[in-house]
Amino acid sequence: MSLTLQQLNVEKIKQDFPILQRKINGKRLVYVDNAATTQKPSSVLKAMDRYYLFFNANVHRSPNTLGEEATIAYENAHKAVAQFINARSWQEVIFTKNTTEGMNLLAYAYGMNFLKQGDEIILSEMEHHSSLVPWQQIAKRTGAKVKYIPLLDDGTLDMKAYQKLLSSKTKIVCVCHVSNALGTINDVKTIAKYAHEQQAICIVDGAQSVPHMKIDVQDLDCDFLLFSGHKMLGPTGIGVLVGKKDLLEKMPPFLYGGDMISEVTYQESTWNELPWKFEAGTPPIAEAVGLKVAIDYLQKIGMEQIHAHEQELIHYAQEVFSTLKDVTMYGPEKKAGILSFTVKGIHPHDLASILDRHGVMIRGGHHCAMPLMKKLGITGTARASFYLYNTKEDIDKIKEAILDAQRIFK
Ligand SMILES: Cc1ncc(COP(=O)(O)O)c(C=O)c1O
């Protein structure tokens, strides 16, 4: 059975997001900057408030009622994440600050310890700076080499070239599941399979996929998966790194300090069990509480429903945009709900400013993918990225605003 837009009650969903009632420049807010960050439903905000108002305490240290309640809530958030992406165990779920911090954790704890001169790290040409920069730095420090899976003209990855890049020197393959700049959905299951054939590990940047589609980390069989709470209706300040237990056990900690230890003497320390070994210091407790409620919210609506809704929106947007003169769309036709485009003669920043006058929030710029923009021969794009609270009317508003920008710039 194919799912249709009618099955998602968007008008009802919108009522859960107070910010969407706002007017910007006298116009109804059209928020289509979801790849940057998403809006938060009241239930997430209320849950965080409830934590601060009624059971605020630190976790894993205070044997009192509040301490125990906070600890249970914090651990339950790990369990909710594990269930959401079908992790083998909640001990494999580590809370970080965001996707970027998770990647740095891997770069330092895995890369710095297991890479040596001559080893190879394979990234793709469409990676976010949060992958490019840490791995470039680790390569410099270890003598490893970074190689890139090239992009085909249609905005997908050249899988044949990827297979040719792989060799016994390959130790790490790190790719995004969904490109934030192009909307391309990469076949990460196959990418991981090929990496494993060379005994390399596969890291999947799920920042733009986990919030938008049903993910089964065991089915993907990647070694690590990363994502950010703020891109999936949750608060800022919390992200997730999910990893295979044997690898996490093998890796030394990334940050050192309280809570991540088992035993400390003046000379030596030993490490706590997973996941706490990688969660030094006071963690993002309120944020974890908020993230759990965000996951509950998404699951109540259904990830398949959300994906189907976004697919309908992106198809409609592609249809509408193809009727516009001097508008170029980037990325493959079959893609996630992310539309990168340029309008001839109008800088993406100027376009974003004019759209703002219409109450339409888009992003304009390089999308933290400067090398990709350079490869495409542009400095940046405008980007509309959709979520469960967007509608076809929002896309009509974007069209009107683009037509206005073209009138102004004529
Ligand atoms: C594909 C991708 N990876 C990583 C990130 C980094 O996420 P964060 O800024 O939450 O660390 C982003 C953010 O836009 C992204 O789109």
PDB file of N, CA, C and O and ligand atoms in Angstrom, residues 35-36 98-101 128 130-131 176 178-180 205 207-208 228 230-231 363 383, ligand 1:
ATOM      1  N   ALA A  35      17.013  20.974   7.451  1.00  0.00           N
ATOM      2  CA  ALA A  35      18.302  20.283   7.413  1.00  0.00           C
ATOM      3  C   ALA A  35      19.282  20.979   8.357  1.00  0.00           C
ATOM      4  O   ALA A  35      20.238  20.364   8.838  1.00  0.00           O
ATOM      5  N   ALA A  36      19.051  22.270   8.621  1.00  0.00           N
ATOM      6  CA  ALA A  36      19.913  23.004   9.560  1.00  0.00           C
ATOM      7  C   ALA A  36      19.522  22.652  10.991  1.00  0.00           C
ATOM      8  O   ALA A  36      20.345  22.213  11.794  1.00  0.00           O
ATOM      9  N   ASN A  98      26.644  16.447  19.551  1.00  0.00           N
ATOM     10  CA  ASN A  98      26.018  16.504  18.212  1.00  0.00           C
ATOM     11  C   ASN A  98      26.772  15.531  17.290  1.00  0.00           C
ATOM     12  O   ASN A  98      27.703  14.848  17.735  1.00  0.00           O
ATOM     13  N   THR A  99      26.409  15.513  16.035  1.00  0.00           N
ATOM     14  CA  THR A  99      27.087  14.631  15.067  1.00  0.00           C
ATOM     15  C   THR A  99      28.580  14.976  14.984  1.00  0.00           C
ATOM     16  O   THR A  99      29.440  14.086  14.933  1.00  0.00           O
ATOM     17  N   THR A 100      28.859  16.258  14.976  1.00  0.00           N
ATOM     18  CA  THR A 100      30.257  16.716  14.859  1.00  0.00           C
ATOM     19  C   THR A 100      31.106  16.169  16.005  1.00  0.00           C
ATOM     20  O   THR A 100      32.228  15.689  15.784  1.00  0.00           O
ATOM     21  N   GLU A 101      30.576  16.237  17.229  1.00  0.00           N
ATOM     22  CA  GLU A 101      31.361  15.734  18.355  1.00  0.00           C
ATOM     23  C   GLU A 101      31.531  14.222  18.261  1.00  0.00           C
ATOM     24  O   GLU A 101      32.599  13.686  18.563  1.00  0.00           O
ATOM     25  N   HIS A 128      29.933  16.361   4.605  1.00  0.00           N
ATOM     26  CA  HIS A 128      29.818  17.588   5.406  1.00  0.00           C
ATOM     27  C   HIS A 128      31.193  17.887   6.024  1.00  0.00           C
ATOM     28  O   HIS A 128      31.979  16.968   6.257  1.00  0.00           O
ATOM     29  N   SER A 130      31.866  18.307   8.894  1.00  0.00           N
ATOM     30  CA  SER A 130      32.013  17.583  10.166  1.00  0.00           C
ATOM     31  C   SER A 130      32.659  16.210   9.978  1.00  0.00           C
ATOM     32  O   SER A 130      33.113  15.605  10.949  1.00  0.00           O
ATOM     33  N   SER A 131      32.695  15.707   8.740  1.00  0.00           N
ATOM     34  CA  SER A 131      33.463  14.485   8.456  1.00  0.00           C
ATOM     35  C   SER A 131      34.796  14.859   7.818  1.00  0.00           C
ATOM     36  O   SER A 131      35.844  14.315   8.188  1.00  0.00           O
ATOM     37  N   CYS A 176      28.021   9.923   4.262  1.00  0.00           N
ATOM     38  CA  CYS A 176      26.719  10.364   4.772  1.00  0.00           C
ATOM     39  C   CYS A 176      25.638   9.466   4.179  1.00  0.00           C
ATOM     40  O   CYS A 176      25.763   9.005   3.036  1.00  0.00           O
ATOM     41  N   VAL A 178      22.416  10.534   3.887  1.00  0.00           N
ATOM     42  CA  VAL A 178      21.727  11.500   3.019  1.00  0.00           C
ATOM     43  C   VAL A 178      22.567  12.770   2.973  1.00  0.00           C
ATOM     44  O   VAL A 178      22.981  13.278   4.020  1.00  0.00           O
ATOM     45  N   SER A 179      22.806  13.259   1.761  1.00  0.00           N
ATOM     46  CA  SER A 179      23.588  14.498   1.622  1.00  0.00           C
ATOM     47  C   SER A 179      22.742  15.703   1.998  1.00  0.00           C
ATOM     48  O   SER A 179      21.654  15.896   1.453  1.00  0.00           O
ATOM     49  N   ASN A 180      23.280  16.526   2.906  1.00  0.00           N
ATOM     50  CA  ASN A 180      22.545  17.728   3.314  1.00  0.00           C
ATOM     51  C   ASN A 180      22.536  18.770   2.201  1.00  0.00           C
ATOM     52  O   ASN A 180      21.699  19.661   2.191  1.00  0.00           O
ATOM     53  N   ASP A 205      27.259   8.772   8.593  1.00  0.00           N
ATOM     54  CA  ASP A 205      26.757  10.042   9.111  1.00  0.00           C
ATOM     55  C   ASP A 205      25.250  10.060   8.821  1.00  0.00           C
ATOM     56  O   ASP A 205      24.826  10.258   7.684  1.00  0.00           O
ATOM     57  N   ALA A 207      23.022  12.146  10.081  1.00  0.00           N
ATOM     58  CA  ALA A 207      22.410  13.418  10.526  1.00  0.00           C
ATOM     59  C   ALA A 207      21.157  13.771   9.729  1.00  0.00           C
ATOM     60  O   ALA A 207      20.207  14.324  10.277  1.00  0.00           O
ATOM     61  N   GLN A 208      21.163  13.425   8.418  1.00  0.00           N
ATOM     62  CA  GLN A 208      20.008  13.790   7.586  1.00  0.00           C
ATOM     63  C   GLN A 208      19.125  12.597   7.243  1.00  0.00           C
ATOM     64  O   GLN A 208      18.171  12.738   6.483  1.00  0.00           O
ATOM     65  N   SER A 228      22.164  13.879  15.191  1.00  0.00           N
ATOM     66  CA  SER A 228      21.995  15.017  16.111  1.00  0.00           C
ATOM     67  C   SER A 228      20.544  15.128  16.554  1.00  0.00           C
ATOM     68  O   SER A 228      19.641  15.112  15.713  1.00  0.00           O
ATOM     69  N   HIS A 230      18.925  17.754  17.589  1.00  0.00           N
ATOM     70  CA  HIS A 230      18.226  18.988  17.180  1.00  0.00           C
ATOM     71  C   HIS A 230      17.662  18.914  15.764  1.00  0.00           C
ATOM     72  O   HIS A 230      16.845  19.749  15.385  1.00  0.00           O
ATOM     73  N   LYS A 231      18.109  17.919  14.980  1.00  0.00           N
ATOM     74  CA  LYS A 231      17.583  17.772  13.620  1.00  0.00           C
ATOM     75  C   LYS A 231      16.403  16.810  13.578  1.00  0.00           C
ATOM     76  O   LYS A 231      15.911  16.456  12.510  1.00  0.00           O
ATOM     77  N   ARG A 363      17.879  28.122   3.801  1.00  0.00           N
ATOM     78  CA  ARG A 363      19.296  28.397   3.996  1.00  0.00           C
ATOM     79  C   ARG A 363      19.915  28.744   2.650  1.00  0.00           C
ATOM     80  O   ARG A 363      19.537  28.187   1.621  1.00  0.00           O
ATOM     81  N   ARG A 383      18.616  26.452  -0.234  1.00  0.00           N
ATOM     82  CA  ARG A 383      18.161  25.091   0.089  1.00  0.00           C
ATOM     83  C   ARG A 383      16.865  25.124   0.884  1.00  0.00           C
ATOM     84  O   ARG A 383      16.782  25.775   1.914  1.00  0.00           O
TER      85      ARG A 383
HETATM   86  C1  LIG B   1      24.996  15.456   6.760  1.00  0.00           C
HETATM   87  C2  LIG B   1      25.389  16.211   7.996  1.00  0.00           C
HETATM   88  N1  LIG B   1      26.354  15.745   8.768  1.00  0.00           N
HETATM   89  C3  LIG B   1      26.726  16.363   9.885  1.00  0.00           C
HETATM   90  C4  LIG B   1      26.152  17.531  10.299  1.00  0.00           C
HETATM   91  C5  LIG B   1      26.613  18.192  11.550  1.00  0.00           C
HETATM   92  O1  LIG B   1      25.606  18.217  12.489  1.00  0.00           O
HETATM   93  P1  LIG B   1      25.813  19.022  13.835  1.00  0.00           P
HETATM   94  O2  LIG B   1      26.037  20.455  13.445  1.00  0.00           O
HETATM   95  O3  LIG B   1      24.550  18.826  14.592  1.00  0.00           O
HETATM   96  O4  LIG B   1      27.001  18.450  14.507  1.00  0.00           O
HETATM   97  C6  LIG B   1      25.143  18.088   9.517  1.00  0.00           C
HETATM   98  C7  LIG B   1      24.522  19.364   9.879  1.00  0.00           C
HETATM   99  O5  LIG B   1      23.943  20.053   9.100  1.00  0.00           O
HETATM  100  C8  LIG B   1      24.741  17.405   8.342  1.00  0.00           C
HETATM  101  O6  LIG B   1      23.766  17.880   7.559  1.00  0.00           O
END
